[in-house]
Short mmCIF file of C-alpha atoms and ligand atoms in Angstrom, two decimals:
data_model
loop_
_atom_site.label_atom_id
_atom_site.label_comp_id
_atom_site.label_asym_id
_atom_site.label_seq_id
_atom_site.Cartn_x
_atom_site.Cartn_y
_atom_site.Cartn_z
CA MET A 982 11.88 6.69 -25.77
CA ASP A 983 12.33 8.99 -23.35
CA GLU A 984 14.76 9.53 -20.87
CA HIS A 985 14.19 10.69 -17.55
CA GLY A 986 16.12 12.21 -14.40
CA LEU A 987 16.83 12.46 -11.23
CA PHE A 988 14.37 14.83 -9.26
CA ILE A 989 16.76 17.25 -6.37
CA ASP A 990 16.63 20.56 -4.93
CA GLY A 991 14.01 20.99 -7.60
CA LYS A 992 16.17 19.76 -10.46
CA TRP A 993 15.66 16.91 -13.25
CA GLU A 994 18.65 16.20 -13.66
CA THR A 995 21.54 13.52 -15.01
CA PRO A 996 24.76 12.89 -12.93
CA THR A 997 27.44 12.40 -15.22
CA GLY A 998 28.33 9.30 -16.38
CA ALA A 999 25.39 7.46 -14.88
CA LYS A 1000 24.34 4.48 -15.63
CA ARG A 1001 20.34 3.49 -16.59
CA PHE A 1002 17.74 1.17 -16.95
CA THR A 1003 14.33 1.03 -18.35
CA THR A 1004 10.94 0.24 -17.52
CA ARG A 1005 8.28 -1.64 -19.94
CA ASN A 1006 4.34 -3.12 -20.33
CA PRO A 1007 4.43 -6.42 -18.76
CA ALA A 1008 1.42 -6.90 -21.36
CA THR A 1009 3.44 -6.15 -24.76
CA GLY A 1010 6.86 -5.72 -23.45
CA GLU A 1011 7.11 -2.37 -24.72
CA GLU A 1012 10.06 0.03 -23.45
CA LEU A 1013 8.13 2.40 -21.67
CA GLY A 1014 11.56 4.77 -20.54
CA SER A 1015 14.63 5.31 -19.26
CA PHE A 1016 15.93 5.50 -15.68
CA VAL A 1017 19.00 6.82 -14.06
CA SER A 1018 20.09 4.33 -11.45
CA ALA A 1019 21.06 6.40 -8.66
CA THR A 1020 24.70 6.10 -6.96
CA THR A 1021 24.23 6.52 -3.11
CA LYS A 1022 26.96 9.61 -3.85
CA ASP A 1023 23.27 10.21 -5.59
CA VAL A 1024 21.20 9.44 -2.44
CA GLU A 1025 23.14 11.43 -0.58
CA ARG A 1026 22.37 14.94 -2.52
CA ALA A 1027 19.00 13.76 -1.80
CA VAL A 1028 19.12 13.40 1.71
CA SER A 1029 21.35 17.03 2.13
CA SER A 1030 18.94 19.15 -0.90
CA ALA A 1031 15.99 17.99 1.71
CA ALA A 1032 17.48 18.56 4.42
CA LYS A 1033 18.47 21.68 3.75
CA ALA A 1034 14.37 23.05 2.52
CA PHE A 1035 13.71 21.55 6.30
CA LYS A 1036 13.87 24.54 7.81
CA SER A 1037 11.78 26.98 5.79
CA TRP A 1038 9.56 24.12 4.92
CA ARG A 1039 8.62 23.49 8.69
CA GLU A 1040 7.80 26.88 8.68
CA THR A 1041 5.40 27.09 6.64
CA PRO A 1042 1.89 27.05 8.04
CA ALA A 1043 0.77 23.56 7.56
CA PRO A 1044 -2.58 24.95 5.64
CA LYS A 1045 -0.91 26.65 3.40
CA ARG A 1046 1.44 23.20 2.48
CA GLY A 1047 -2.44 22.15 2.65
CA GLN A 1048 -3.09 24.66 -1.29
CA ILE A 1049 0.07 23.54 -2.19
CA LEU A 1050 -1.56 19.41 -1.92
CA LEU A 1051 -4.50 20.97 -3.34
CA ARG A 1052 -2.87 22.25 -6.53
CA VAL A 1053 -0.72 18.19 -6.31
CA ALA A 1054 -4.41 17.14 -6.38
CA GLU A 1055 -6.06 18.88 -9.43
CA VAL A 1056 -2.70 18.16 -11.83
CA TYR A 1057 -4.33 14.94 -11.07
CA LYS A 1058 -7.48 15.61 -11.97
CA ARG A 1059 -6.23 16.98 -14.93
CA ARG A 1060 -4.51 14.28 -16.08
CA LYS A 1061 -6.18 11.67 -14.71
CA ASP A 1062 -6.71 9.09 -18.58
CA GLU A 1063 -3.29 9.63 -19.06
CA LEU A 1064 -1.97 8.67 -15.60
CA GLY A 1065 -4.38 5.52 -14.99
CA ALA A 1066 -3.25 4.76 -18.57
CA THR A 1067 0.18 5.18 -17.08
CA VAL A 1068 -0.76 2.75 -13.76
CA THR A 1069 -2.17 0.16 -16.68
CA LYS A 1070 1.07 0.51 -19.03
CA GLU A 1071 3.89 -0.13 -16.72
CA MET A 1072 2.40 -2.72 -14.39
CA GLY A 1073 -0.49 -3.93 -16.40
CA LYS A 1074 -3.57 -3.69 -13.49
CA ILE A 1075 -6.56 -3.24 -16.44
CA LEU A 1076 -8.15 0.81 -16.75
CA PRO A 1077 -10.43 1.20 -14.77
CA GLU A 1078 -7.78 -0.11 -11.83
CA GLY A 1079 -5.28 2.15 -13.03
CA LYS A 1080 -7.97 5.41 -12.61
CA GLY A 1081 -8.48 3.71 -9.65
CA ASP A 1082 -5.11 3.85 -8.67
CA VAL A 1083 -4.34 8.04 -9.00
CA GLN A 1084 -7.65 9.08 -8.25
CA GLU A 1085 -6.68 6.57 -4.95
CA ALA A 1086 -4.42 9.16 -4.45
CA ILE A 1087 -6.64 12.37 -5.19
CA ASP A 1088 -8.59 11.58 -2.94
CA PHE A 1089 -5.57 11.36 0.34
CA LEU A 1090 -4.46 14.02 -1.46
CA GLU A 1091 -8.37 16.15 -0.64
CA TYR A 1092 -7.93 14.44 2.35
CA MET A 1093 -4.59 15.25 3.52
CA SER A 1094 -4.63 19.19 2.49
CA ALA A 1095 -8.12 20.02 4.80
CA GLU A 1096 -5.81 17.66 7.17
CA GLY A 1097 -3.84 20.99 7.07
CA ARG A 1098 -6.05 22.97 8.68
CA ARG A 1099 -5.84 20.77 12.05
CA LEU A 1100 -2.76 18.66 13.05
CA LEU A 1101 -4.52 17.99 16.49
CA GLY A 1102 -3.51 17.87 19.54
CA GLU A 1103 -4.97 17.95 22.93
CA THR A 1104 -5.57 19.99 25.86
CA VAL A 1105 -6.09 18.54 28.79
CA PRO A 1106 -6.73 19.38 32.47
CA SER A 1107 -3.52 20.07 34.79
CA GLU A 1108 -3.70 18.70 37.84
CA LEU A 1109 -2.70 22.91 39.38
CA ARG A 1110 -4.35 25.55 38.91
CA ASN A 1111 -3.24 28.60 36.38
CA LYS A 1112 -1.56 25.90 33.82
CA TYR A 1113 -2.38 25.04 30.33
CA CYS A 1114 -1.20 21.27 29.73
CA MET A 1115 -1.36 20.20 25.61
CA THR A 1116 0.33 18.29 23.05
CA LEU A 1117 1.42 19.72 19.91
CA ARG A 1118 2.44 17.26 16.36
CA GLN A 1119 6.03 18.22 15.22
CA PRO A 1120 7.33 16.88 11.85
CA LYS A 1121 10.34 14.35 12.22
CA GLY A 1122 12.64 15.66 9.09
CA VAL A 1123 13.59 14.27 6.52
CA ILE A 1124 11.30 11.04 5.40
CA ALA A 1125 12.47 7.95 3.19
CA ALA A 1126 9.65 6.80 1.24
CA ILE A 1127 9.83 3.78 -0.63
CA THR A 1128 7.18 2.14 -2.17
CA PRO A 1129 6.39 -0.61 -4.51
CA TRP A 1130 4.89 -1.83 -8.06
CA ASN A 1131 1.45 -2.68 -7.46
CA PHE A 1132 -0.10 1.03 -6.79
CA PRO A 1133 2.35 3.15 -8.17
CA THR A 1134 0.43 6.44 -7.79
CA ALA A 1135 -1.44 5.82 -4.68
CA ILE A 1136 0.82 4.13 -2.00
CA PRO A 1137 3.41 6.99 -3.24
CA ASN A 1138 0.84 9.79 -2.19
CA TRP A 1139 -0.62 8.05 0.69
CA LYS A 1140 2.99 8.62 2.11
CA LEU A 1141 4.06 12.33 0.24
CA ALA A 1142 1.10 13.38 1.27
CA ALA A 1143 0.89 12.70 4.59
CA ALA A 1144 4.99 13.83 5.36
CA LEU A 1145 4.73 16.76 3.20
CA ILE A 1146 1.23 18.43 5.55
CA SER A 1147 2.87 17.59 8.53
CA GLY A 1148 6.09 18.99 7.91
CA ASN A 1149 8.13 17.29 6.53
CA THR A 1150 10.94 16.70 3.37
CA VAL A 1151 10.59 13.98 2.30
CA VAL A 1152 13.23 11.34 -0.96
CA PHE A 1153 11.53 9.05 -1.84
CA LYS A 1154 12.90 6.17 -4.22
CA PRO A 1155 9.81 4.35 -6.12
CA ALA A 1156 10.04 0.61 -6.48
CA SER A 1157 12.47 0.20 -10.05
CA ASN A 1158 9.81 -1.45 -12.70
CA THR A 1159 6.92 1.34 -11.96
CA SER A 1160 10.12 4.64 -12.72
CA LEU A 1161 7.80 6.23 -15.39
CA CYS A 1162 4.78 6.59 -12.15
CA GLY A 1163 7.33 7.32 -9.46
CA VAL A 1164 8.78 10.13 -12.54
CA LYS A 1165 4.87 11.58 -12.69
CA VAL A 1166 3.82 11.22 -9.28
CA VAL A 1167 6.91 13.51 -8.60
CA GLN A 1168 6.29 15.93 -11.67
CA ALA A 1169 2.45 15.86 -10.49
CA TYR A 1170 4.77 18.08 -7.09
CA GLU A 1171 6.30 20.40 -8.81
CA GLU A 1172 3.69 21.82 -11.23
CA GLY A 1173 1.89 22.19 -8.10
CA GLY A 1174 4.73 24.28 -6.81
CA LEU A 1175 6.01 22.57 -3.99
CA PRO A 1176 9.30 24.50 -3.23
CA PRO A 1177 12.90 22.96 -4.72
CA GLY A 1178 14.63 20.52 -2.08
CA VAL A 1179 11.01 19.77 -0.04
CA LEU A 1180 9.81 16.53 -2.49
CA ASN A 1181 13.23 14.21 -4.73
CA LEU A 1182 13.34 11.22 -6.27
CA VAL A 1183 15.48 8.46 -6.34
CA THR A 1184 14.93 6.14 -9.46
CA GLY A 1185 17.66 2.50 -8.85
CA SER A 1186 17.47 -0.58 -7.00
CA GLY A 1187 16.42 -1.16 -3.38
CA GLY A 1188 20.24 -2.52 -2.40
CA VAL A 1189 21.56 0.86 -3.20
CA VAL A 1190 19.37 3.71 -3.09
CA GLY A 1191 16.73 2.00 -0.56
CA ASP A 1192 19.95 1.22 1.51
CA ALA A 1193 21.62 3.94 1.21
CA LEU A 1194 18.75 5.82 2.34
CA VAL A 1195 18.04 3.41 5.23
CA THR A 1196 21.15 3.72 6.47
CA ASP A 1197 21.78 7.45 6.57
CA PRO A 1198 21.86 9.33 9.85
CA ARG A 1199 20.14 12.12 8.26
CA VAL A 1200 17.29 10.38 7.68
CA LYS A 1201 14.53 10.02 10.95
CA ALA A 1202 12.23 7.68 9.48
CA VAL A 1203 11.59 5.50 6.53
CA SER A 1204 7.96 4.34 5.32
CA PHE A 1205 8.39 1.23 3.29
CA THR A 1206 5.71 -0.43 1.74
CA GLY A 1207 6.39 -4.20 0.01
CA GLY A 1208 8.11 -7.62 0.94
CA THR A 1209 8.23 -9.08 3.99
CA ASP A 1210 11.72 -10.24 4.01
CA THR A 1211 12.50 -7.06 2.53
CA GLY A 1212 11.01 -4.98 4.92
CA ARG A 1213 12.15 -7.10 7.45
CA GLN A 1214 16.03 -6.45 6.12
CA VAL A 1215 14.98 -2.35 6.38
CA TYR A 1216 13.59 -2.41 9.91
CA LEU A 1217 17.00 -4.69 10.98
CA LYS A 1218 18.66 -1.54 9.53
CA GLY A 1219 17.08 1.06 11.00
CA ALA A 1220 16.99 -0.17 14.21
CA GLU A 1221 21.12 0.39 14.39
CA HIS A 1222 20.27 4.00 13.35
CA LEU A 1223 17.49 4.54 15.78
CA LYS A 1224 14.97 5.05 13.11
CA TYR A 1225 11.77 5.01 13.19
CA VAL A 1226 10.71 2.70 10.95
CA HIS A 1227 7.03 1.95 9.38
CA LEU A 1228 5.87 -1.49 7.27
CA GLU A 1229 3.41 -2.01 5.48
CA LEU A 1230 4.36 -5.62 4.71
CA GLY A 1231 2.28 -8.86 3.78
CA GLY A 1232 -0.92 -10.40 3.13
CA LYS A 1233 -3.53 -13.60 2.99
CA ASN A 1234 -6.50 -12.07 2.89
CA PRO A 1235 -9.39 -14.90 3.69
CA GLN A 1236 -13.09 -14.32 2.64
CA ILE A 1237 -15.52 -16.98 4.67
CA VAL A 1238 -18.53 -17.61 3.06
CA LEU A 1239 -21.07 -18.32 5.01
CA ASN A 1240 -24.37 -21.04 4.80
CA ASP A 1241 -26.90 -18.24 4.94
CA ALA A 1242 -24.62 -15.99 2.91
CA ASN A 1243 -25.61 -14.33 -0.23
CA LEU A 1244 -23.96 -16.63 -2.78
CA GLU A 1245 -24.63 -13.57 -5.52
CA LEU A 1246 -22.78 -11.25 -3.96
CA ALA A 1247 -20.09 -13.22 -2.37
CA LEU A 1248 -19.16 -14.62 -6.04
CA ASP A 1249 -19.00 -11.18 -7.01
CA GLY A 1250 -16.39 -10.04 -4.06
CA VAL A 1251 -14.16 -12.84 -4.97
CA LEU A 1252 -13.62 -12.58 -8.43
CA PHE A 1253 -12.75 -9.08 -7.47
CA GLY A 1254 -11.23 -9.74 -4.73
CA ALA A 1255 -8.50 -12.63 -5.44
CA PHE A 1256 -8.23 -11.72 -9.39
CA GLY A 1257 -9.14 -7.57 -9.12
CA SER A 1258 -5.37 -6.65 -9.78
CA SER A 1259 -4.13 -10.07 -10.77
CA GLY A 1260 -3.34 -10.54 -6.86
CA GLN A 1261 -1.33 -8.10 -6.76
CA ARG A 1262 -2.72 -6.74 -3.92
CA CYS A 1263 -1.75 -6.68 -0.47
CA THR A 1264 -5.42 -6.74 0.16
CA ALA A 1265 -5.81 -9.26 -2.39
CA THR A 1266 -7.82 -12.54 -1.35
CA SER A 1267 -5.85 -15.25 -2.01
CA ARG A 1268 -8.03 -18.18 0.97
CA LEU A 1269 -12.11 -18.59 -0.45
CA ILE A 1270 -12.95 -20.50 3.38
CA LEU A 1271 -16.46 -22.38 2.45
CA GLN A 1272 -18.76 -22.95 4.93
CA GLU A 1273 -19.91 -27.02 3.99
CA GLY A 1274 -23.25 -26.59 3.46
CA ILE A 1275 -23.29 -24.17 0.16
CA TYR A 1276 -19.30 -25.88 -0.85
CA ASP A 1277 -20.31 -27.45 -3.83
CA LYS A 1278 -22.77 -24.90 -4.78
CA PHE A 1279 -20.22 -21.65 -5.08
CA LEU A 1280 -17.70 -23.90 -5.98
CA GLY A 1281 -19.38 -24.11 -8.99
CA MET A 1282 -20.44 -20.95 -9.93
CA LEU A 1283 -17.41 -19.93 -9.15
CA LEU A 1284 -15.84 -21.33 -11.44
CA GLU A 1285 -18.91 -21.59 -14.22
CA ARG A 1286 -18.13 -18.18 -13.94
CA LEU A 1287 -14.80 -18.20 -14.97
CA LYS A 1288 -15.38 -19.54 -17.56
CA THR A 1289 -16.08 -16.04 -19.46
CA PHE A 1290 -13.61 -14.49 -17.05
CA LYS A 1291 -11.30 -12.47 -20.06
CA VAL A 1292 -8.23 -11.99 -19.15
CA GLY A 1293 -6.00 -10.25 -22.38
CA ASN A 1294 -4.38 -6.68 -22.52
CA PRO A 1295 -5.45 -4.29 -19.48
CA LEU A 1296 -6.05 -1.20 -21.62
CA ASP A 1297 -8.85 -3.02 -23.61
CA LYS A 1298 -12.39 -2.46 -22.68
CA GLY A 1299 -13.45 -5.44 -21.30
CA VAL A 1300 -10.75 -7.28 -20.33
CA ASP A 1301 -10.78 -8.93 -16.61
CA MET A 1302 -7.48 -9.48 -15.22
CA GLY A 1303 -4.36 -8.45 -16.84
CA PRO A 1304 -0.74 -10.24 -16.99
CA VAL A 1305 1.35 -9.67 -14.00
CA ALA A 1306 3.78 -7.68 -13.66
CA SER A 1307 7.45 -8.83 -14.03
CA ALA A 1308 9.20 -11.58 -15.37
CA ASP A 1309 9.66 -12.65 -12.02
CA GLN A 1310 6.15 -11.88 -10.25
CA GLU A 1311 5.05 -14.59 -12.91
CA LYS A 1312 8.17 -17.28 -12.14
CA LYS A 1313 7.08 -16.92 -8.26
CA VAL A 1314 3.79 -17.33 -9.18
CA LEU A 1315 4.51 -20.38 -12.01
CA ALA A 1316 6.60 -21.96 -9.15
CA TYR A 1317 3.67 -21.72 -6.05
CA ILE A 1318 1.86 -23.49 -8.68
CA GLU A 1319 4.05 -25.85 -9.49
CA VAL A 1320 4.34 -26.26 -5.19
CA GLY A 1321 0.68 -26.44 -4.91
CA LYS A 1322 0.29 -29.79 -7.35
CA LYS A 1323 3.46 -31.42 -5.19
CA GLU A 1324 1.63 -30.71 -2.30
CA GLY A 1325 -1.68 -32.27 -3.40
CA ALA A 1326 -3.85 -29.73 -4.05
CA LYS A 1327 -6.96 -29.78 -7.22
CA LEU A 1328 -6.42 -27.40 -9.54
CA ARG A 1329 -9.41 -26.78 -10.64
CA THR A 1330 -8.48 -24.03 -13.51
CA GLY A 1331 -5.88 -22.63 -14.66
CA GLY A 1332 -2.09 -22.68 -13.59
CA GLU A 1333 -0.44 -22.01 -16.33
CA LYS A 1334 1.05 -19.50 -18.26
CA LEU A 1335 -1.21 -18.31 -21.29
CA LYS A 1336 -0.02 -18.48 -24.66
CA GLY A 1337 -1.03 -17.31 -28.54
CA GLY A 1338 -1.40 -14.24 -30.41
CA ALA A 1339 -0.39 -11.32 -27.35
CA TYR A 1340 -0.38 -13.26 -24.92
CA ASP A 1341 3.26 -14.30 -26.36
CA LYS A 1342 4.25 -10.13 -25.56
CA GLY A 1343 3.33 -9.73 -21.90
CA TYR A 1344 3.24 -11.97 -18.31
CA TYR A 1345 -0.48 -13.49 -18.48
CA LEU A 1346 -1.47 -16.20 -16.09
CA ALA A 1347 -4.66 -17.84 -16.01
CA PRO A 1348 -6.90 -17.09 -12.98
CA THR A 1349 -6.31 -19.98 -11.25
CA VAL A 1350 -8.47 -22.32 -8.82
CA PHE A 1351 -6.99 -25.29 -6.24
CA GLU A 1352 -9.25 -27.13 -3.71
CA ALA A 1353 -6.95 -26.91 -0.61
CA LYS A 1354 -6.11 -28.51 2.85
CA HIS A 1355 -5.59 -26.15 5.51
CA GLY A 1356 -1.72 -26.22 6.13
CA MET A 1357 -0.31 -26.82 2.77
CA ARG A 1358 2.27 -23.51 2.02
CA ILE A 1359 -0.05 -21.85 -0.91
CA THR A 1360 -2.23 -21.17 1.56
CA LYS A 1361 0.18 -19.96 4.41
CA GLU A 1362 2.11 -17.75 2.00
CA GLU A 1363 1.93 -14.56 0.03
CA ILE A 1364 1.67 -15.34 -3.41
CA PHE A 1365 0.62 -12.24 -4.98
CA GLY A 1366 -0.96 -13.26 -8.16
CA PRO A 1367 -3.91 -14.64 -9.58
CA VAL A 1368 -4.22 -18.29 -7.32
CA LEU A 1369 -7.15 -19.18 -5.22
CA SER A 1370 -7.08 -21.53 -2.10
CA VAL A 1371 -10.47 -22.89 -1.41
CA MET A 1372 -11.04 -24.69 1.33
CA LYS A 1373 -14.12 -26.16 3.46
CA VAL A 1374 -14.70 -25.27 6.93
CA LYS A 1375 -17.56 -27.06 9.39
CA ASP A 1376 -19.17 -23.50 11.08
CA PHE A 1377 -18.38 -20.19 11.60
CA GLU A 1378 -15.50 -21.28 14.17
CA GLU A 1379 -13.63 -23.25 11.84
CA ALA A 1380 -13.97 -20.13 9.41
CA VAL A 1381 -12.42 -18.33 11.90
CA GLU A 1382 -9.56 -20.86 13.47
CA VAL A 1383 -8.21 -20.90 9.55
CA ALA A 1384 -8.66 -17.68 8.97
CA ASN A 1385 -5.96 -16.60 12.06
CA ASP A 1386 -4.19 -19.74 11.66
CA VAL A 1387 -1.23 -17.68 9.38
CA ASN A 1388 2.01 -15.01 10.01
CA TYR A 1389 -0.04 -12.36 8.72
CA GLY A 1390 -3.28 -9.90 9.21
CA LEU A 1391 -4.35 -7.23 6.89
CA SER A 1392 -8.10 -8.12 5.68
CA SER A 1393 -9.94 -10.17 5.77
CA SER A 1394 -14.20 -10.80 4.74
CA ILE A 1395 -17.01 -12.37 5.95
CA TYR A 1396 -19.92 -12.93 3.66
CA THR A 1397 -23.49 -13.46 6.18
CA LYS A 1398 -26.64 -12.21 6.93
CA ASP A 1399 -26.09 -13.03 10.85
CA VAL A 1400 -25.88 -9.93 12.88
CA ASN A 1401 -24.26 -12.32 15.84
CA LEU A 1402 -21.63 -13.52 13.24
CA SER A 1403 -20.78 -10.90 11.98
CA PHE A 1404 -19.82 -8.86 14.85
CA GLN A 1405 -18.29 -12.01 16.32
CA ALA A 1406 -16.38 -12.01 13.46
CA MET A 1407 -15.06 -8.02 13.36
CA GLU A 1408 -13.87 -9.08 16.93
CA ARG A 1409 -12.33 -11.83 16.26
CA LEU A 1410 -10.42 -12.36 12.92
CA GLU A 1411 -7.27 -11.84 13.34
CA ALA A 1412 -6.73 -8.60 11.15
CA GLY A 1413 -5.80 -4.87 10.36
CA ILE A 1414 -9.41 -4.72 7.95
CA THR A 1415 -12.34 -6.23 8.13
CA TYR A 1416 -14.66 -6.35 5.82
CA ILE A 1417 -19.09 -7.76 6.72
CA ASN A 1418 -20.32 -8.29 3.28
CA ALA A 1419 -17.91 -6.60 1.15
CA PRO A 1420 -14.22 -8.52 -0.59
CA THR A 1421 -10.85 -7.63 0.85
CA ILE A 1422 -10.14 -5.10 -1.39
CA GLY A 1423 -11.21 -1.28 -2.16
CA ALA A 1424 -9.88 0.26 1.53
CA GLU A 1425 -10.84 4.30 1.31
CA VAL A 1426 -8.37 6.70 2.72
CA GLN A 1427 -9.92 8.42 5.17
CA LEU A 1428 -9.81 5.08 7.23
CA PRO A 1429 -6.31 3.60 8.82
CA PHE A 1430 -5.05 0.53 6.68
CA GLY A 1431 -2.82 -2.04 7.86
CA GLY A 1432 -2.57 -5.65 9.23
CA VAL A 1433 -1.27 -7.47 12.24
CA LYS A 1434 1.78 -10.18 13.19
CA GLN A 1435 3.81 -10.14 10.08
CA THR A 1436 1.71 -7.37 7.94
CA GLY A 1437 3.77 -4.69 9.68
CA ASN A 1438 4.90 -3.66 12.83
CA GLY A 1439 1.63 -1.78 14.34
CA GLY A 1440 1.30 1.39 12.68
CA ARG A 1441 -1.18 2.48 9.96
CA GLU A 1442 -1.12 4.58 7.11
CA ALA A 1443 -4.51 6.51 5.52
CA GLY A 1444 -6.77 7.89 8.42
CA THR A 1445 -5.58 9.87 10.86
CA THR A 1446 -3.53 7.69 11.52
CA ALA A 1447 -1.02 9.63 8.49
CA ILE A 1448 0.27 11.74 10.37
CA GLU A 1449 0.79 10.30 13.68
CA GLU A 1450 3.21 7.90 11.61
CA PHE A 1451 5.26 11.54 10.51
CA THR A 1452 4.79 13.08 13.27
CA GLU A 1453 6.53 13.65 16.55
CA ILE A 1454 4.70 14.61 19.74
CA LYS A 1455 5.58 17.68 21.43
CA THR A 1456 4.30 17.51 25.65
CA VAL A 1457 4.00 21.50 26.33
CA PHE A 1458 2.85 22.79 29.66
CA VAL A 1459 1.91 26.09 30.52
CA ASP A 1460 2.06 27.23 33.72
CA PHE A 1461 1.02 30.90 34.32
CA SER A 1462 0.15 30.79 38.14
CA ASN A 1463 3.54 32.79 39.09
CA ARG A 1464 4.91 30.56 41.06
CA LEU A 1465 6.72 27.60 41.54
CA GLN A 1466 3.54 24.43 41.92
CA LYS A 1467 4.98 20.85 41.82
CA ALA A 1468 3.28 18.40 40.71
CA GLN A 1469 2.68 15.19 42.42
CA ILE A 1470 3.46 17.16 45.63
CA ASP A 1471 1.40 20.14 45.91
CA GLY A 1472 -1.48 20.14 47.93
C1 UN1 B 832 -2.25 -2.20 -1.25
O1 UN1 B 832 -2.85 -3.64 -2.10
O2 UN1 B 832 -1.31 -2.30 -0.93
O3 UN1 B 832 -8.17 -1.67 0.13
C2 UN1 B 832 -3.24 -1.11 -1.07
C3 UN1 B 832 -7.35 -1.81 -1.14
C4 UN1 B 832 -6.44 -0.43 -2.14
C5 UN1 B 832 -5.03 0.03 -1.65
C6 UN1 B 832 -4.58 -1.42 -1.55
N1 UN1 B 832 -6.84 0.91 -1.33
O4 UN1 B 832 -7.39 -3.17 -1.96
#
């Protein structure tokens, strides 16, 4: 098993007397690597290194920064199969999705590298003659990127590429159970030729490393993706230091299917949306809202398809779903299944840990479908696992009402052939993302990603908005009249 260090000031290092932890394959229990549990002292050094590198990195022309990002993308392309397999081994999503995770990183790096040739500001007219008014985008400084285990290459790169193209330097803390992916994410930047100190990696626990990053006054902004409770803590701590904090948190994403929908299409959609990555996407479909006219038929189709749905080792061909990512995940999901049963939801399939043979080595859960009533906890709280609550509604109005009546608002989806209702749904579903005739998962990087309500605090990753997260706007007035002109007062 390989031992990995921290990456500080362009060097991989193991601090003397460092404590270590390992990550394991959730499908087999196999140990994958050993990592340093960084201390607050290590974090301080990483932040110092990022602070020191900031001056020359911000002065590097953005198109040149972009060329480095493009080289990082090339490294990922060359190593896509290997990296995709690492994602699969370390967090358990099936191999095509593991590779998709890496592809999403590549897509975003390519997109951001070109953004280095724009970093758009505005030029607008002045109310006075011989005067220019414009805005520039400037980096914030040292950024802390704190990322989750569910997209261990894509989400770090959403943050790193956008922060770096904008001229910031970064200290990156990956989720501890996907530290190997974190190490590999950083190795590609090293290989791509990123100067020392511009990107630093500190592995370890959120309690120690995350906390030290959020409270260090030299860290100017924190970009965090993860659970709502932790996100709230990060926000509160950051607020004490008046820090900019960007949060991407939970979801309780609905797929609505109306009577007129193409049911086969909607079925493919919900299977992918609910059970892709074992339901461990922030965008995962956890509520299926069916109009009463197709309720029985569609539920029947869903249960029928799940009979042949294959749960197994995510590296194997033909497997539809792997394990959940960890013992903690397994415990939490099983607890929610008990909650669902207790509150009277009707368990239609699954609801248990899979046993026997290779299943005994991993955290395998059966894909689970409940018939539920809106308002039960399983229809309101994020479960983050392969558990789908199906609900019946009378009409479009009730579907929208039920869809909106949760504290989250990340993704949403509706299947219908009715153009008018599609547009009404776009307008009225309370979510950062709405899909028409497509599942709740599968956002593309050139568009903003984020949500409303307790899904976040208003920011958007990816898209052009990614740059907004990581830059300050400087407003500039240039007066070339050679005399004092007074805005609001002259003429
Ligand atoms: C997440 O789960 O936090 O839209 C990210 C999707 C992926 C990204 C999900 N492109 O499902």
